mmCIF file with all atom_site columns, C-alpha atoms in Angstrom:
data_model
loop_
_atom_site.group_PDB
_atom_site.id
_atom_site.type_symbol
_atom_site.label_atom_id
_atom_site.label_alt_id
_atom_site.label_comp_id
_atom_site.label_asym_id
_atom_site.label_entity_id
_atom_site.label_seq_id
_atom_site.pdbx_PDB_ins_code
_atom_site.Cartn_x
_atom_site.Cartn_y
_atom_site.Cartn_z
_atom_site.occupancy
_atom_site.B_iso_or_equiv
_atom_site.pdbx_formal_charge
_atom_site.auth_seq_id
_atom_site.auth_comp_id
_atom_site.auth_asym_id
_atom_site.auth_atom_id
_atom_site.pdbx_PDB_model_num
ATOM 1  C CA . MET T 1 1  ? -73.316 1.327   23.642 1.00 0.00 ? 1  MET T CA 1
ATOM 2  C CA . PHE T 1 2  ? -70.581 1.125   26.237 1.00 0.00 ? 2  PHE T CA 1
ATOM 3  C CA . SER T 1 3  ? -67.705 3.538   25.908 1.00 0.00 ? 3  SER T CA 1
ATOM 4  C CA . GLN T 1 4  ? -64.308 2.521   26.982 1.00 0.00 ? 4  GLN T CA 1
ATOM 5  C CA . PRO T 1 5  ? -61.877 5.084   28.396 1.00 0.00 ? 5  PRO T CA 1
ATOM 6  C CA . THR T 1 6  ? -58.959 5.712   26.062 1.00 0.00 ? 6  THR T CA 1
ATOM 7  C CA . LEU T 1 7  ? -55.325 6.346   27.001 1.00 0.00 ? 7  LEU T CA 1
ATOM 8  C CA . LEU T 1 8  ? -53.258 8.154   24.303 1.00 0.00 ? 8  LEU T CA 1
ATOM 9  C CA . PHE T 1 9  ? -55.972 7.276   21.748 1.00 0.00 ? 9  PHE T CA 1
ATOM 10 C CA . ILE T 1 10 ? -55.582 3.534   22.484 1.00 0.00 ? 10 ILE T CA 1
ATOM 11 C CA . GLY T 1 11 ? -58.600 1.494   23.482 1.00 0.00 ? 11 GLY T CA 1
ATOM 12 C CA . GLY T 1 12 ? -58.828 -1.002  26.295 1.00 0.00 ? 12 GLY T CA 1
ATOM 13 C CA . THR T 1 13 ? -58.343 -3.999  24.071 1.00 0.00 ? 13 THR T CA 1
ATOM 14 C CA . GLU T 1 14 ? -55.161 -2.622  22.574 1.00 0.00 ? 14 GLU T CA 1
ATOM 15 C CA . ILE T 1 15 ? -53.760 -1.906  26.002 1.00 0.00 ? 15 ILE T CA 1
ATOM 16 C CA . ILE T 1 16 ? -54.427 -5.427  27.083 1.00 0.00 ? 16 ILE T CA 1
ATOM 17 C CA . PHE T 1 17 ? -52.771 -6.726  23.964 1.00 0.00 ? 17 PHE T CA 1
ATOM 18 C CA . ILE T 1 18 ? -49.744 -4.555  24.545 1.00 0.00 ? 18 ILE T CA 1
ATOM 19 C CA . LEU T 1 19 ? -49.473 -5.611  28.129 1.00 0.00 ? 19 LEU T CA 1
ATOM 20 C CA . PHE T 1 20 ? -49.647 -9.260  27.106 1.00 0.00 ? 20 PHE T CA 1
ATOM 21 C CA . ILE T 1 21 ? -46.807 -8.698  24.549 1.00 0.00 ? 21 ILE T CA 1
ATOM 22 C CA . VAL T 1 22 ? -44.743 -6.939  27.248 1.00 0.00 ? 22 VAL T CA 1
ATOM 23 C CA . VAL T 1 23 ? -45.244 -9.807  29.689 1.00 0.00 ? 23 VAL T CA 1
ATOM 24 C CA . MET T 1 24 ? -44.301 -12.374 26.962 1.00 0.00 ? 24 MET T CA 1
ATOM 25 C CA . VAL T 1 25 ? -41.200 -10.435 25.934 1.00 0.00 ? 25 VAL T CA 1
ATOM 26 C CA . PHE T 1 26 ? -39.814 -9.314  29.290 1.00 0.00 ? 26 PHE T CA 1
ATOM 27 C CA . GLY T 1 27 ? -41.415 -11.649 31.720 1.00 0.00 ? 27 GLY T CA 1
ATOM 28 C CA . ALA T 1 28 ? -43.492 -10.826 34.805 1.00 0.00 ? 28 ALA T CA 1
ATOM 29 C CA . ASP T 1 29 ? -40.445 -10.385 37.055 1.00 0.00 ? 29 ASP T CA 1
ATOM 30 C CA . LYS T 1 30 ? -38.900 -7.623  34.941 1.00 0.00 ? 30 LYS T CA 1
ATOM 31 C CA . ILE T 1 31 ? -41.981 -5.462  34.602 1.00 0.00 ? 31 ILE T CA 1
ATOM 32 C CA . PRO T 1 32 ? -41.469 -3.654  38.019 1.00 0.00 ? 32 PRO T CA 1
ATOM 33 C CA . GLU T 1 33 ? -37.874 -2.969  37.107 1.00 0.00 ? 33 GLU T CA 1
ATOM 34 C CA . ILE T 1 34 ? -38.887 -1.549  33.731 1.00 0.00 ? 34 ILE T CA 1
ATOM 35 C CA . ALA T 1 35 ? -41.614 0.669   35.335 1.00 0.00 ? 35 ALA T CA 1
ATOM 36 C CA . ARG T 1 36 ? -39.093 1.902   37.898 1.00 0.00 ? 36 ARG T CA 1
ATOM 37 C CA . GLY T 1 37 ? -36.770 2.873   35.090 1.00 0.00 ? 37 GLY T CA 1
ATOM 38 C CA . LEU T 1 38 ? -39.463 4.625   33.233 1.00 0.00 ? 38 LEU T CA 1
ATOM 39 C CA . GLY T 1 39 ? -40.355 6.494   36.410 1.00 0.00 ? 39 GLY T CA 1
ATOM 40 C CA . LYS T 1 40 ? -36.746 7.579   36.936 1.00 0.00 ? 40 LYS T CA 1
ATOM 41 C CA . GLY T 1 41 ? -36.586 8.715   33.325 1.00 0.00 ? 41 GLY T CA 1
ATOM 42 C CA . MET T 1 42 ? -39.684 10.803  33.618 1.00 0.00 ? 42 MET T CA 1
ATOM 43 C CA . ARG T 1 43 ? -38.394 12.273  36.927 1.00 0.00 ? 43 ARG T CA 1
ATOM 44 C CA . THR T 1 44 ? -35.107 13.204  35.198 1.00 0.00 ? 44 THR T CA 1
ATOM 45 C CA . LEU T 1 45 ? -37.074 14.878  32.316 1.00 0.00 ? 45 LEU T CA 1
ATOM 46 C CA . LYS T 1 46 ? -39.222 16.794  34.774 1.00 0.00 ? 46 LYS T CA 1
ATOM 47 C CA . ASP T 1 47 ? -36.138 17.982  36.707 1.00 0.00 ? 47 ASP T CA 1
ATOM 48 C CA . ALA T 1 48 ? -34.431 19.018  33.479 1.00 0.00 ? 48 ALA T CA 1
ATOM 49 C CA . THR T 1 49 ? -37.533 20.945  32.390 1.00 0.00 ? 49 THR T CA 1
ATOM 50 C CA . ASN T 1 50 ? -37.665 22.674  35.795 1.00 0.00 ? 50 ASN T CA 1
ATOM 51 C CA . ASP T 1 51 ? -33.913 23.535  35.546 1.00 0.00 ? 51 ASP T CA 1
ATOM 52 C CA . ILE T 1 52 ? -34.364 25.031  32.046 1.00 0.00 ? 52 ILE T CA 1
ATOM 53 C CA . LYS T 1 53 ? -37.409 27.063  33.253 1.00 0.00 ? 53 LYS T CA 1
ATOM 54 C CA . HIS T 1 54 ? -35.399 28.328  36.249 1.00 0.00 ? 54 HIS T CA 1
ATOM 55 C CA . GLU T 1 55 ? -32.412 29.342  34.015 1.00 0.00 ? 55 GLU T CA 1
ATOM 56 C CA . VAL T 1 56 ? -34.633 31.134  31.504 1.00 0.00 ? 56 VAL T CA 1
ATOM 57 C CA . THR T 1 57 ? -36.411 32.935  34.310 1.00 0.00 ? 57 THR T CA 1
ATOM 58 C CA . LYS T 1 58 ? -33.095 33.901  36.014 1.00 0.00 ? 58 LYS T CA 1
ATOM 59 C CA . SER T 1 59 ? -31.644 35.093  32.713 1.00 0.00 ? 59 SER T CA 1
ATOM 60 C CA . ALA T 1 60 ? -34.782 37.119  31.920 1.00 0.00 ? 60 ALA T CA 1
ATOM 61 C CA . LYS T 1 61 ? -34.713 38.759  35.373 1.00 0.00 ? 61 LYS T CA 1
ATOM 62 C CA . GLU T 1 62 ? -31.082 39.696  34.903 1.00 0.00 ? 62 GLU T CA 1
ATOM 63 C CA . ASN T 1 63 ? -31.769 41.213  31.544 1.00 0.00 ? 63 ASN T CA 1
ATOM 64 C CA . GLY T 1 64 ? -35.050 42.964  32.580 1.00 0.00 ? 64 GLY T CA 1
ATOM 65 C CA . ILE T 1 65 ? -37.306 41.110  30.080 1.00 0.00 ? 65 ILE T CA 1
ATOM 66 C CA . ILE T 1 66 ? -39.366 38.966  32.543 1.00 0.00 ? 66 ILE T CA 1
ATOM 67 C CA . ASP T 1 67 ? -42.825 40.144  31.650 1.00 0.00 ? 67 ASP T CA 1
ATOM 68 C CA . THR T 1 68 ? -42.700 40.269  27.894 1.00 0.00 ? 68 THR T CA 1
ATOM 69 C CA . GLU T 1 69 ? -45.019 38.393  25.498 1.00 0.00 ? 69 GLU T CA 1
ATOM 70 C CA . VAL T 1 70 ? -42.147 36.092  24.581 1.00 0.00 ? 70 VAL T CA 1
ATOM 71 C CA . THR T 1 71 ? -41.514 34.974  28.173 1.00 0.00 ? 71 THR T CA 1
ATOM 72 C CA . GLN T 1 72 ? -45.219 34.545  28.774 1.00 0.00 ? 72 GLN T CA 1
ATOM 73 C CA . SER T 1 73 ? -45.526 32.286  25.744 1.00 0.00 ? 73 SER T CA 1
ATOM 74 C CA . ILE T 1 74 ? -42.459 30.322  26.804 1.00 0.00 ? 74 ILE T CA 1
ATOM 75 C CA . ASN T 1 75 ? -43.937 29.965  30.276 1.00 0.00 ? 75 ASN T CA 1
ATOM 76 C CA . GLU T 1 76 ? -47.215 28.734  28.845 1.00 0.00 ? 76 GLU T CA 1
ATOM 77 C CA . GLU T 1 77 ? -45.405 26.118  26.664 1.00 0.00 ? 77 GLU T CA 1
ATOM 78 C CA . LEU T 1 78 ? -43.378 24.928  29.644 1.00 0.00 ? 78 LEU T CA 1
ATOM 79 C CA . ASN T 1 79 ? -46.512 24.562  31.696 1.00 0.00 ? 79 ASN T CA 1
ATOM 80 C CA . LYS T 1 80 ? -48.138 22.534  28.982 1.00 0.00 ? 80 LYS T CA 1
ATOM 81 C CA . VAL T 1 81 ? -45.189 20.215  28.805 1.00 0.00 ? 81 VAL T CA 1
ATOM 82 C CA . ARG T 1 82 ? -45.118 19.919  32.568 1.00 0.00 ? 82 ARG T CA 1
ATOM 83 C CA . ASP T 1 83 ? -48.855 19.049  32.644 1.00 0.00 ? 83 ASP T CA 1
ATOM 84 C CA . GLU T 1 84 ? -48.413 16.464  29.890 1.00 0.00 ? 84 GLU T CA 1
ATOM 85 C CA . VAL T 1 85 ? -45.495 14.821  31.738 1.00 0.00 ? 85 VAL T CA 1
ATOM 86 C CA . GLU T 1 86 ? -47.506 14.827  35.000 1.00 0.00 ? 86 GLU T CA 1
ATOM 87 C CA . ASP T 1 87 ? -50.474 13.273  33.216 1.00 0.00 ? 87 ASP T CA 1
ATOM 88 C CA . PHE T 1 88 ? -48.327 10.582  31.677 1.00 0.00 ? 88 PHE T CA 1
ATOM 89 C CA . ALA T 1 89 ? -46.444 10.016  34.937 1.00 0.00 ? 89 ALA T CA 1
ATOM 90 C CA . GLY T 1 90 ? -49.705 9.714   36.840 1.00 0.00 ? 90 GLY T CA 1
ATOM 91 C CA . SER T 1 91 ? -50.708 6.649   34.789 1.00 0.00 ? 91 SER T CA 1
ATOM 92 C CA . VAL T 1 92 ? -47.382 4.915   35.691 1.00 0.00 ? 92 VAL T CA 1
ATOM 93 C CA . LYS T 1 93 ? -47.263 5.792   39.405 1.00 0.00 ? 93 LYS T CA 1
ATOM 94 C CA . ARG T 1 94 ? -48.110 3.122   41.874 1.00 0.00 ? 94 ARG T CA 1
ATOM 95 C CA . LYS T 1 95 ? -50.949 3.722   44.267 1.00 0.00 ? 95 LYS T CA 1
ATOM 96 C CA . PRO T 1 96 ? -50.110 2.801   47.928 1.00 0.00 ? 96 PRO T CA 1
#
């Protein structure tokens, strides 16, 4: 049997169907504008996540609690979120 790659637990047929619906609803000329908006939104989310991480690290350094278990678990969670955003953003980015 052939196995199709899945994206977010959605198969190839479902992705094609969703793309068809998107083209029918928004039109082919609006899709680049929508993708650009999604890209800007993901960039804003990534920047906000980095700002929060920076503020938490700065505050922890000021209070002398930078290397505790709590800060390590927060750092791990932030890294997971960053990786998930980068994985999702990678599927939307245009290739030159």
